[in-house]
Amino acid sequence: METASTRPSGPRELPIVGGHLALDFANTVDDPLGPQRHDHAATYDDLLRWSTKVRMISESQAGRLRRLARRRPDEAFQALESAHELRDVLNELFGHIAESGPDATQTAKHWTRLRPFVTDAMAAATLAGPDPDDRDGHHTSGPRPGSPPLRWAWPRPDDLAVVVHPIAAAAADLLVGDQLRRVSRCARCPWLFLDTSKNHSRRWCDMNDCGKAQKIERYVARRAAARRGGADH
């Protein structure tokens, strides 16, 4: 994640570094605690752009939803508010797991906030075959070797919350899956990611952002220490 000291003027293209749909959505705010905070899902249209970026929906679906949102702005606003609330839940839930581990008692308390989103998602879901547009399996079960023959789908063309449901379902899957112990938080910012390194040694959301910034800060600190040491002689 870029912070005030590393970001050029204006919002940047959001990197996708979480390794999981639910975590990627949790990371849609840059510099969330700093002066350069930028929400990449601030509007319903932003939410659609992000959804196509991660291939959760197709460009044609996004176009239909965009037109529908213009006709039904109140529903679009409700879907956006729901997405923002879900994002808060994901950060709280998986942030706690990243910092304290998947303790069943504490996680169950956070689950009570996630459960309504999952309930709504599954009530609107149907079963479908592999997604022909998903070639690498980054977020959904698509037509790749070893992929499941069925997947959850949300086919209703008039459902503006279709951009919320898959995220909630993915979060529920992660919560009871074997990757839960790999949920980690960046050592320099609040972003979350799946640490798939062999020794669970990944520290940064992105080496080109927080990793590079940390290296620069250490270099500056070493130079300052060297100058102070030289001045003492």
PDB file of C-alpha atoms in Angstrom:
ATOM      1  CA  MET A   1       0.000   0.000   0.000  1.00  0.00           C
ATOM      2  CA  GLU A   2       1.291   3.461  -0.820  1.00  0.00           C
ATOM      3  CA  THR A   3       1.402   6.023   1.961  1.00  0.00           C
ATOM      4  CA  ALA A   4       1.788   9.804   2.020  1.00  0.00           C
ATOM      5  CA  SER A   5       5.566   9.551   1.655  1.00  0.00           C
ATOM      6  CA  THR A   6       5.512   7.213  -1.339  1.00  0.00           C
ATOM      7  CA  ARG A   7       2.483   8.196  -3.436  1.00  0.00           C
ATOM      8  CA  PRO A   8       2.573  10.708  -6.315  1.00  0.00           C
ATOM      9  CA  SER A   9      -0.178  13.333  -6.462  1.00  0.00           C
ATOM     10  CA  GLY A  10      -3.613  11.949  -7.304  1.00  0.00           C
ATOM     11  CA  PRO A  11      -5.019   8.463  -6.758  1.00  0.00           C
ATOM     12  CA  ARG A  12      -3.078   5.596  -8.275  1.00  0.00           C
ATOM     13  CA  GLU A  13      -4.154   2.357  -9.877  1.00  0.00           C
ATOM     14  CA  LEU A  14      -4.987   0.000  -7.025  1.00  0.00           C
ATOM     15  CA  PRO A  15      -2.661  -3.033  -6.861  1.00  0.00           C
ATOM     16  CA  ILE A  16      -4.254  -6.417  -6.214  1.00  0.00           C
ATOM     17  CA  VAL A  17      -2.014  -8.108  -3.653  1.00  0.00           C
ATOM     18  CA  GLY A  18      -4.296  -9.989  -1.228  1.00  0.00           C
ATOM     19  CA  GLY A  19      -4.335 -13.310  -3.052  1.00  0.00           C
ATOM     20  CA  HIS A  20      -8.002 -13.840  -2.190  1.00  0.00           C
ATOM     21  CA  LEU A  21     -11.173 -12.036  -3.228  1.00  0.00           C
ATOM     22  CA  ALA A  22     -12.262 -11.179   0.326  1.00  0.00           C
ATOM     23  CA  LEU A  23      -8.835  -9.833   1.274  1.00  0.00           C
ATOM     24  CA  ASP A  24      -8.480  -7.883  -1.959  1.00  0.00           C
ATOM     25  CA  PHE A  25     -11.776  -6.162  -1.246  1.00  0.00           C
ATOM     26  CA  ALA A  26     -10.682  -5.408   2.313  1.00  0.00           C
ATOM     27  CA  ASN A  27      -7.680  -3.636   0.760  1.00  0.00           C
ATOM     28  CA  THR A  28      -9.632  -1.188  -1.402  1.00  0.00           C
ATOM     29  CA  VAL A  29      -8.624   1.828   0.708  1.00  0.00           C
ATOM     30  CA  ASP A  30      -5.127   3.263   0.221  1.00  0.00           C
ATOM     31  CA  ASP A  31      -3.402   4.833   3.239  1.00  0.00           C
ATOM     32  CA  PRO A  32      -6.497   4.186   5.400  1.00  0.00           C
ATOM     33  CA  LEU A  33      -4.985   5.730   8.529  1.00  0.00           C
ATOM     34  CA  GLY A  34      -3.055   8.554   6.884  1.00  0.00           C
ATOM     35  CA  PRO A  35      -3.561  11.947   5.254  1.00  0.00           C
ATOM     36  CA  GLN A  36      -3.650  10.552   1.708  1.00  0.00           C
ATOM     37  CA  ARG A  37      -6.550   8.165   2.314  1.00  0.00           C
ATOM     38  CA  HIS A  38      -8.258   7.180  -0.939  1.00  0.00           C
ATOM     39  CA  ASP A  39     -11.235   4.855  -1.239  1.00  0.00           C
ATOM     40  CA  HIS A  40     -11.141   2.906  -4.495  1.00  0.00           C
ATOM     41  CA  ALA A  41     -14.738   1.778  -3.910  1.00  0.00           C
ATOM     42  CA  ALA A  42     -16.184   5.135  -2.875  1.00  0.00           C
ATOM     43  CA  THR A  43     -19.054   5.036  -5.380  1.00  0.00           C
ATOM     44  CA  TYR A  44     -21.102   2.290  -6.960  1.00  0.00           C
ATOM     45  CA  ASP A  45     -19.323   2.952 -10.243  1.00  0.00           C
ATOM     46  CA  ASP A  46     -15.975   2.554  -8.458  1.00  0.00           C
ATOM     47  CA  LEU A  47     -17.242  -0.743  -7.080  1.00  0.00           C
ATOM     48  CA  LEU A  48     -18.098  -1.925 -10.586  1.00  0.00           C
ATOM     49  CA  ARG A  49     -14.659  -0.944 -11.886  1.00  0.00           C
ATOM     50  CA  TRP A  50     -12.973  -2.873  -9.089  1.00  0.00           C
ATOM     51  CA  SER A  51     -15.249  -5.877  -9.690  1.00  0.00           C
ATOM     52  CA  THR A  52     -14.223  -6.048 -13.341  1.00  0.00           C
ATOM     53  CA  LYS A  53     -10.565  -5.510 -12.438  1.00  0.00           C
ATOM     54  CA  VAL A  54     -10.586  -8.647 -10.287  1.00  0.00           C
ATOM     55  CA  ARG A  55     -12.812 -10.417 -12.847  1.00  0.00           C
ATOM     56  CA  MET A  56     -15.623 -10.943 -10.385  1.00  0.00           C
ATOM     57  CA  ILE A  57     -18.027  -9.721 -13.067  1.00  0.00           C
ATOM     58  CA  SER A  58     -17.632  -9.204 -16.793  1.00  0.00           C
ATOM     59  CA  GLU A  59     -17.490  -5.857 -18.577  1.00  0.00           C
ATOM     60  CA  SER A  60     -20.913  -6.540 -20.078  1.00  0.00           C
ATOM     61  CA  GLN A  61     -22.354  -7.250 -16.614  1.00  0.00           C
ATOM     62  CA  ALA A  62     -20.806  -4.043 -15.322  1.00  0.00           C
ATOM     63  CA  GLY A  63     -22.395  -2.096 -18.160  1.00  0.00           C
ATOM     64  CA  ARG A  64     -25.834  -3.506 -17.380  1.00  0.00           C
ATOM     65  CA  LEU A  65     -25.455  -2.802 -13.670  1.00  0.00           C
ATOM     66  CA  ARG A  66     -24.215   0.727 -14.366  1.00  0.00           C
ATOM     67  CA  ARG A  67     -27.303   1.495 -16.435  1.00  0.00           C
ATOM     68  CA  LEU A  68     -29.538  -0.103 -13.820  1.00  0.00           C
ATOM     69  CA  ALA A  69     -27.897   1.933 -11.050  1.00  0.00           C
ATOM     70  CA  ARG A  70     -28.677   5.151 -12.898  1.00  0.00           C
ATOM     71  CA  ARG A  71     -32.340   4.147 -13.029  1.00  0.00           C
ATOM     72  CA  ARG A  72     -32.417   2.938  -9.414  1.00  0.00           C
ATOM     73  CA  PRO A  73     -29.990   5.178  -7.503  1.00  0.00           C
ATOM     74  CA  ASP A  74     -31.454   4.389  -4.081  1.00  0.00           C
ATOM     75  CA  GLU A  75     -30.847   0.664  -4.553  1.00  0.00           C
ATOM     76  CA  ALA A  76     -27.344   1.343  -5.841  1.00  0.00           C
ATOM     77  CA  PHE A  77     -26.614   3.425  -2.753  1.00  0.00           C
ATOM     78  CA  GLN A  78     -27.908   0.645  -0.504  1.00  0.00           C
ATOM     79  CA  ALA A  79     -25.674  -1.886  -2.272  1.00  0.00           C
ATOM     80  CA  LEU A  80     -22.707   0.459  -1.871  1.00  0.00           C
ATOM     81  CA  GLU A  81     -23.402   0.954   1.837  1.00  0.00           C
ATOM     82  CA  SER A  82     -23.644  -2.808   2.237  1.00  0.00           C
ATOM     83  CA  ALA A  83     -20.297  -3.222   0.468  1.00  0.00           C
ATOM     84  CA  HIS A  84     -18.650  -0.675   2.759  1.00  0.00           C
ATOM     85  CA  GLU A  85     -20.061  -2.360   5.855  1.00  0.00           C
ATOM     86  CA  LEU A  86     -18.858  -5.732   4.587  1.00  0.00           C
ATOM     87  CA  ARG A  87     -15.403  -4.278   4.008  1.00  0.00           C
ATOM     88  CA  ASP A  88     -15.280  -3.076   7.613  1.00  0.00           C
ATOM     89  CA  VAL A  89     -16.301  -6.547   8.793  1.00  0.00           C
ATOM     90  CA  LEU A  90     -13.623  -8.221   6.664  1.00  0.00           C
ATOM     91  CA  ASN A  91     -10.899  -5.943   7.989  1.00  0.00           C
ATOM     92  CA  GLU A  92     -11.990  -6.524  11.564  1.00  0.00           C
ATOM     93  CA  LEU A  93     -12.426 -10.289  11.188  1.00  0.00           C
ATOM     94  CA  PHE A  94      -9.363 -11.176   9.146  1.00  0.00           C
ATOM     95  CA  GLY A  95      -7.258  -8.467  10.786  1.00  0.00           C
ATOM     96  CA  HIS A  96      -7.887 -10.148  14.130  1.00  0.00           C
ATOM     97  CA  ILE A  97      -6.997 -13.537  12.655  1.00  0.00           C
ATOM     98  CA  ALA A  98      -3.801 -12.149  11.112  1.00  0.00           C
ATOM     99  CA  GLU A  99      -2.689 -10.686  14.420  1.00  0.00           C
ATOM    100  CA  SER A 100      -3.944 -13.271  16.930  1.00  0.00           C
ATOM    101  CA  GLY A 101      -4.563 -16.457  14.968  1.00  0.00           C
ATOM    102  CA  PRO A 102      -7.856 -18.239  14.196  1.00  0.00           C
ATOM    103  CA  ASP A 103      -9.127 -18.637  17.751  1.00  0.00           C
ATOM    104  CA  ALA A 104     -12.589 -20.204  17.518  1.00  0.00           C
ATOM    105  CA  THR A 105     -14.184 -18.212  20.335  1.00  0.00           C
ATOM    106  CA  GLN A 106     -13.036 -14.789  19.173  1.00  0.00           C
ATOM    107  CA  THR A 107     -13.587 -15.572  15.494  1.00  0.00           C
ATOM    108  CA  ALA A 108     -17.140 -16.686  16.267  1.00  0.00           C
ATOM    109  CA  LYS A 109     -17.848 -13.238  17.709  1.00  0.00           C
ATOM    110  CA  HIS A 110     -16.738 -11.591  14.477  1.00  0.00           C
ATOM    111  CA  TRP A 111     -18.683 -14.179  12.469  1.00  0.00           C
ATOM    112  CA  THR A 112     -21.952 -12.807  13.837  1.00  0.00           C
ATOM    113  CA  ARG A 113     -21.309  -9.621  11.837  1.00  0.00           C
ATOM    114  CA  LEU A 114     -20.368 -11.488   8.657  1.00  0.00           C
ATOM    115  CA  ARG A 115     -23.223 -13.995   8.816  1.00  0.00           C
ATOM    116  CA  PRO A 116     -26.012 -11.686   7.493  1.00  0.00           C
ATOM    117  CA  PHE A 117     -23.966 -10.952   4.367  1.00  0.00           C
ATOM    118  CA  VAL A 118     -23.349 -14.658   3.779  1.00  0.00           C
ATOM    119  CA  THR A 119     -27.027 -15.451   4.376  1.00  0.00           C
ATOM    120  CA  ASP A 120     -28.090 -12.877   1.773  1.00  0.00           C
ATOM    121  CA  ALA A 121     -25.459 -14.124  -0.663  1.00  0.00           C
ATOM    122  CA  MET A 122     -26.473 -17.764  -0.439  1.00  0.00           C
ATOM    123  CA  ALA A 123     -30.175 -16.913  -0.641  1.00  0.00           C
ATOM    124  CA  ALA A 124     -29.481 -15.272  -4.002  1.00  0.00           C
ATOM    125  CA  ALA A 125     -27.036 -17.932  -5.256  1.00  0.00           C
ATOM    126  CA  THR A 126     -27.451 -20.780  -7.676  1.00  0.00           C
ATOM    127  CA  LEU A 127     -25.134 -23.556  -8.833  1.00  0.00           C
ATOM    128  CA  ALA A 128     -23.421 -23.226 -12.190  1.00  0.00           C
ATOM    129  CA  GLY A 129     -20.697 -24.919 -14.170  1.00  0.00           C
ATOM    130  CA  PRO A 130     -17.123 -23.621 -14.465  1.00  0.00           C
ATOM    131  CA  ASP A 131     -16.704 -19.972 -15.401  1.00  0.00           C
ATOM    132  CA  PRO A 132     -15.391 -19.839 -18.986  1.00  0.00           C
ATOM    133  CA  ASP A 133     -13.842 -16.413 -18.342  1.00  0.00           C
ATOM    134  CA  ASP A 134     -11.704 -17.556 -15.407  1.00  0.00           C
ATOM    135  CA  ARG A 135      -8.440 -18.944 -16.751  1.00  0.00           C
ATOM    136  CA  ASP A 136      -6.170 -18.776 -13.724  1.00  0.00           C
ATOM    137  CA  GLY A 137      -8.502 -19.474 -10.835  1.00  0.00           C
ATOM    138  CA  HIS A 138      -7.421 -16.396  -8.904  1.00  0.00           C
ATOM    139  CA  HIS A 139     -10.852 -15.783  -7.423  1.00  0.00           C
ATOM    140  CA  THR A 140     -13.432 -18.294  -8.688  1.00  0.00           C
ATOM    141  CA  SER A 141     -13.621 -21.921  -9.646  1.00  0.00           C
ATOM    142  CA  GLY A 142     -13.009 -21.813 -13.369  1.00  0.00           C
ATOM    143  CA  PRO A 143     -12.061 -24.222 -16.144  1.00  0.00           C
ATOM    144  CA  ARG A 144      -8.550 -25.099 -15.069  1.00  0.00           C
ATOM    145  CA  PRO A 145      -7.031 -28.486 -14.205  1.00  0.00           C
ATOM    146  CA  GLY A 146      -8.285 -29.793 -10.895  1.00  0.00           C
ATOM    147  CA  SER A 147     -10.972 -27.155 -10.504  1.00  0.00           C
ATOM    148  CA  PRO A 148     -14.375 -28.080  -9.018  1.00  0.00           C
ATOM    149  CA  PRO A 149     -17.051 -28.888 -11.603  1.00  0.00           C
ATOM    150  CA  LEU A 150     -19.543 -26.545  -9.910  1.00  0.00           C
ATOM    151  CA  ARG A 151     -19.424 -23.027  -8.504  1.00  0.00           C
ATOM    152  CA  TRP A 152     -21.743 -20.525  -6.873  1.00  0.00           C
ATOM    153  CA  ALA A 153     -23.198 -17.946  -9.236  1.00  0.00           C
ATOM    154  CA  TRP A 154     -25.499 -14.950  -8.918  1.00  0.00           C
ATOM    155  CA  PRO A 155     -27.421 -14.791 -12.192  1.00  0.00           C
ATOM    156  CA  ARG A 156     -30.129 -12.217 -11.451  1.00  0.00           C
ATOM    157  CA  PRO A 157     -29.515  -9.373 -13.922  1.00  0.00           C
ATOM    158  CA  ASP A 158     -31.475  -6.884 -11.795  1.00  0.00           C
ATOM    159  CA  ASP A 159     -29.629  -7.507  -8.506  1.00  0.00           C
ATOM    160  CA  LEU A 160     -27.379  -4.521  -7.785  1.00  0.00           C
ATOM    161  CA  ALA A 161     -25.915  -6.403  -4.807  1.00  0.00           C
ATOM    162  CA  VAL A 162     -24.366  -8.960  -7.158  1.00  0.00           C
ATOM    163  CA  VAL A 163     -21.067  -7.165  -6.528  1.00  0.00           C
ATOM    164  CA  VAL A 164     -21.365  -7.858  -2.791  1.00  0.00           C
ATOM    165  CA  HIS A 165     -22.561 -11.477  -2.709  1.00  0.00           C
ATOM    166  CA  PRO A 166     -19.452 -13.206  -4.144  1.00  0.00           C
ATOM    167  CA  ILE A 167     -17.204 -11.379  -1.677  1.00  0.00           C
ATOM    168  CA  ALA A 168     -19.283 -12.521   1.288  1.00  0.00           C
ATOM    169  CA  ALA A 169     -19.358 -16.107   0.029  1.00  0.00           C
ATOM    170  CA  ALA A 170     -15.593 -16.064  -0.547  1.00  0.00           C
ATOM    171  CA  ALA A 171     -15.047 -14.771   2.993  1.00  0.00           C
ATOM    172  CA  ALA A 172     -17.118 -17.627   4.418  1.00  0.00           C
ATOM    173  CA  ASP A 173     -15.118 -20.161   2.388  1.00  0.00           C
ATOM    174  CA  LEU A 174     -11.845 -18.674   3.615  1.00  0.00           C
ATOM    175  CA  LEU A 175     -13.044 -18.748   7.206  1.00  0.00           C
ATOM    176  CA  VAL A 176     -13.410 -22.546   7.234  1.00  0.00           C
ATOM    177  CA  GLY A 177     -10.703 -23.381   4.691  1.00  0.00           C
ATOM    178  CA  ASP A 178      -7.147 -24.618   5.054  1.00  0.00           C
ATOM    179  CA  GLN A 179      -5.726 -21.235   3.990  1.00  0.00           C
ATOM    180  CA  LEU A 180      -7.043 -19.370   7.024  1.00  0.00           C
ATOM    181  CA  ARG A 181      -3.747 -19.741   8.905  1.00  0.00           C
ATOM    182  CA  ARG A 182      -2.015 -18.008   6.010  1.00  0.00           C
ATOM    183  CA  VAL A 183      -3.947 -14.763   6.460  1.00  0.00           C
ATOM    184  CA  SER A 184      -1.371 -12.091   7.321  1.00  0.00           C
ATOM    185  CA  ARG A 185      -1.156  -8.333   7.698  1.00  0.00           C
ATOM    186  CA  CYS A 186       1.522  -6.135   6.171  1.00  0.00           C
ATOM    187  CA  ALA A 187       4.243  -5.131   8.626  1.00  0.00           C
ATOM    188  CA  ARG A 188       3.945  -1.501   7.539  1.00  0.00           C
ATOM    189  CA  CYS A 189       0.268  -0.913   6.695  1.00  0.00           C
ATOM    190  CA  PRO A 190      -3.160  -2.407   7.500  1.00  0.00           C
ATOM    191  CA  TRP A 191      -3.504  -4.364   4.247  1.00  0.00           C
ATOM    192  CA  LEU A 192      -4.179  -8.106   4.418  1.00  0.00           C
ATOM    193  CA  PHE A 193      -2.879 -10.941   2.250  1.00  0.00           C
ATOM    194  CA  LEU A 194      -2.479 -14.704   2.047  1.00  0.00           C
ATOM    195  CA  ASP A 195       1.103 -15.574   2.878  1.00  0.00           C
ATOM    196  CA  THR A 196       1.825 -18.464   0.539  1.00  0.00           C
ATOM    197  CA  SER A 197       5.588 -18.371   1.097  1.00  0.00           C
ATOM    198  CA  LYS A 198       7.134 -21.692   2.103  1.00  0.00           C
ATOM    199  CA  ASN A 199       8.250 -20.535   5.559  1.00  0.00           C
ATOM    200  CA  HIS A 200       5.402 -18.089   6.196  1.00  0.00           C
ATOM    201  CA  SER A 201       7.972 -15.308   5.852  1.00  0.00           C
ATOM    202  CA  ARG A 202       6.228 -12.707   3.688  1.00  0.00           C
ATOM    203  CA  ARG A 203       6.185  -9.356   5.524  1.00  0.00           C
ATOM    204  CA  TRP A 204       4.865  -6.844   3.013  1.00  0.00           C
ATOM    205  CA  CYS A 205       1.665  -6.350   1.083  1.00  0.00           C
ATOM    206  CA  ASP A 206       3.887  -5.478  -1.887  1.00  0.00           C
ATOM    207  CA  MET A 207       7.675  -5.262  -2.066  1.00  0.00           C
ATOM    208  CA  ASN A 208       7.335  -2.377  -4.527  1.00  0.00           C
ATOM    209  CA  ASP A 209       5.343  -0.330  -2.012  1.00  0.00           C
ATOM    210  CA  CYS A 210       5.752  -1.038   1.690  1.00  0.00           C
ATOM    211  CA  GLY A 211       8.839  -3.196   1.223  1.00  0.00           C
ATOM    212  CA  LYS A 212      10.633  -0.500  -0.762  1.00  0.00           C
ATOM    213  CA  ALA A 213       9.506   2.250   1.616  1.00  0.00           C
ATOM    214  CA  GLN A 214      10.831   0.291   4.588  1.00  0.00           C
ATOM    215  CA  LYS A 215      14.196  -0.170   2.875  1.00  0.00           C
ATOM    216  CA  ILE A 216      14.379   3.569   2.153  1.00  0.00           C
ATOM    217  CA  GLU A 217      13.533   4.427   5.755  1.00  0.00           C
ATOM    218  CA  ARG A 218      16.237   2.080   7.040  1.00  0.00           C
ATOM    219  CA  TYR A 219      18.777   3.562   4.615  1.00  0.00           C
ATOM    220  CA  VAL A 220      17.924   7.108   5.715  1.00  0.00           C
ATOM    221  CA  ALA A 221      18.165   6.064   9.373  1.00  0.00           C
ATOM    222  CA  ARG A 222      21.589   4.463   8.792  1.00  0.00           C
ATOM    223  CA  ARG A 223      22.858   7.582   7.003  1.00  0.00           C
ATOM    224  CA  ALA A 224      21.589   9.791   9.815  1.00  0.00           C
ATOM    225  CA  ALA A 225      23.238   7.553  12.412  1.00  0.00           C
ATOM    226  CA  ALA A 226      26.509   7.626  10.467  1.00  0.00           C
ATOM    227  CA  ARG A 227      26.416  11.433  10.287  1.00  0.00           C
ATOM    228  CA  ARG A 228      25.766  11.675  14.008  1.00  0.00           C
ATOM    229  CA  GLY A 229      28.625   9.255  14.671  1.00  0.00           C
ATOM    230  CA  GLY A 230      30.967  11.299  12.482  1.00  0.00           C
ATOM    231  CA  ALA A 231      30.017  14.501  14.254  1.00  0.00           C
ATOM    232  CA  ASP A 232      30.962  12.957  17.599  1.00  0.00           C
ATOM    233  CA  HIS A 233      34.602  12.439  16.542  1.00  0.00           C
TER     234      HIS A 233
END
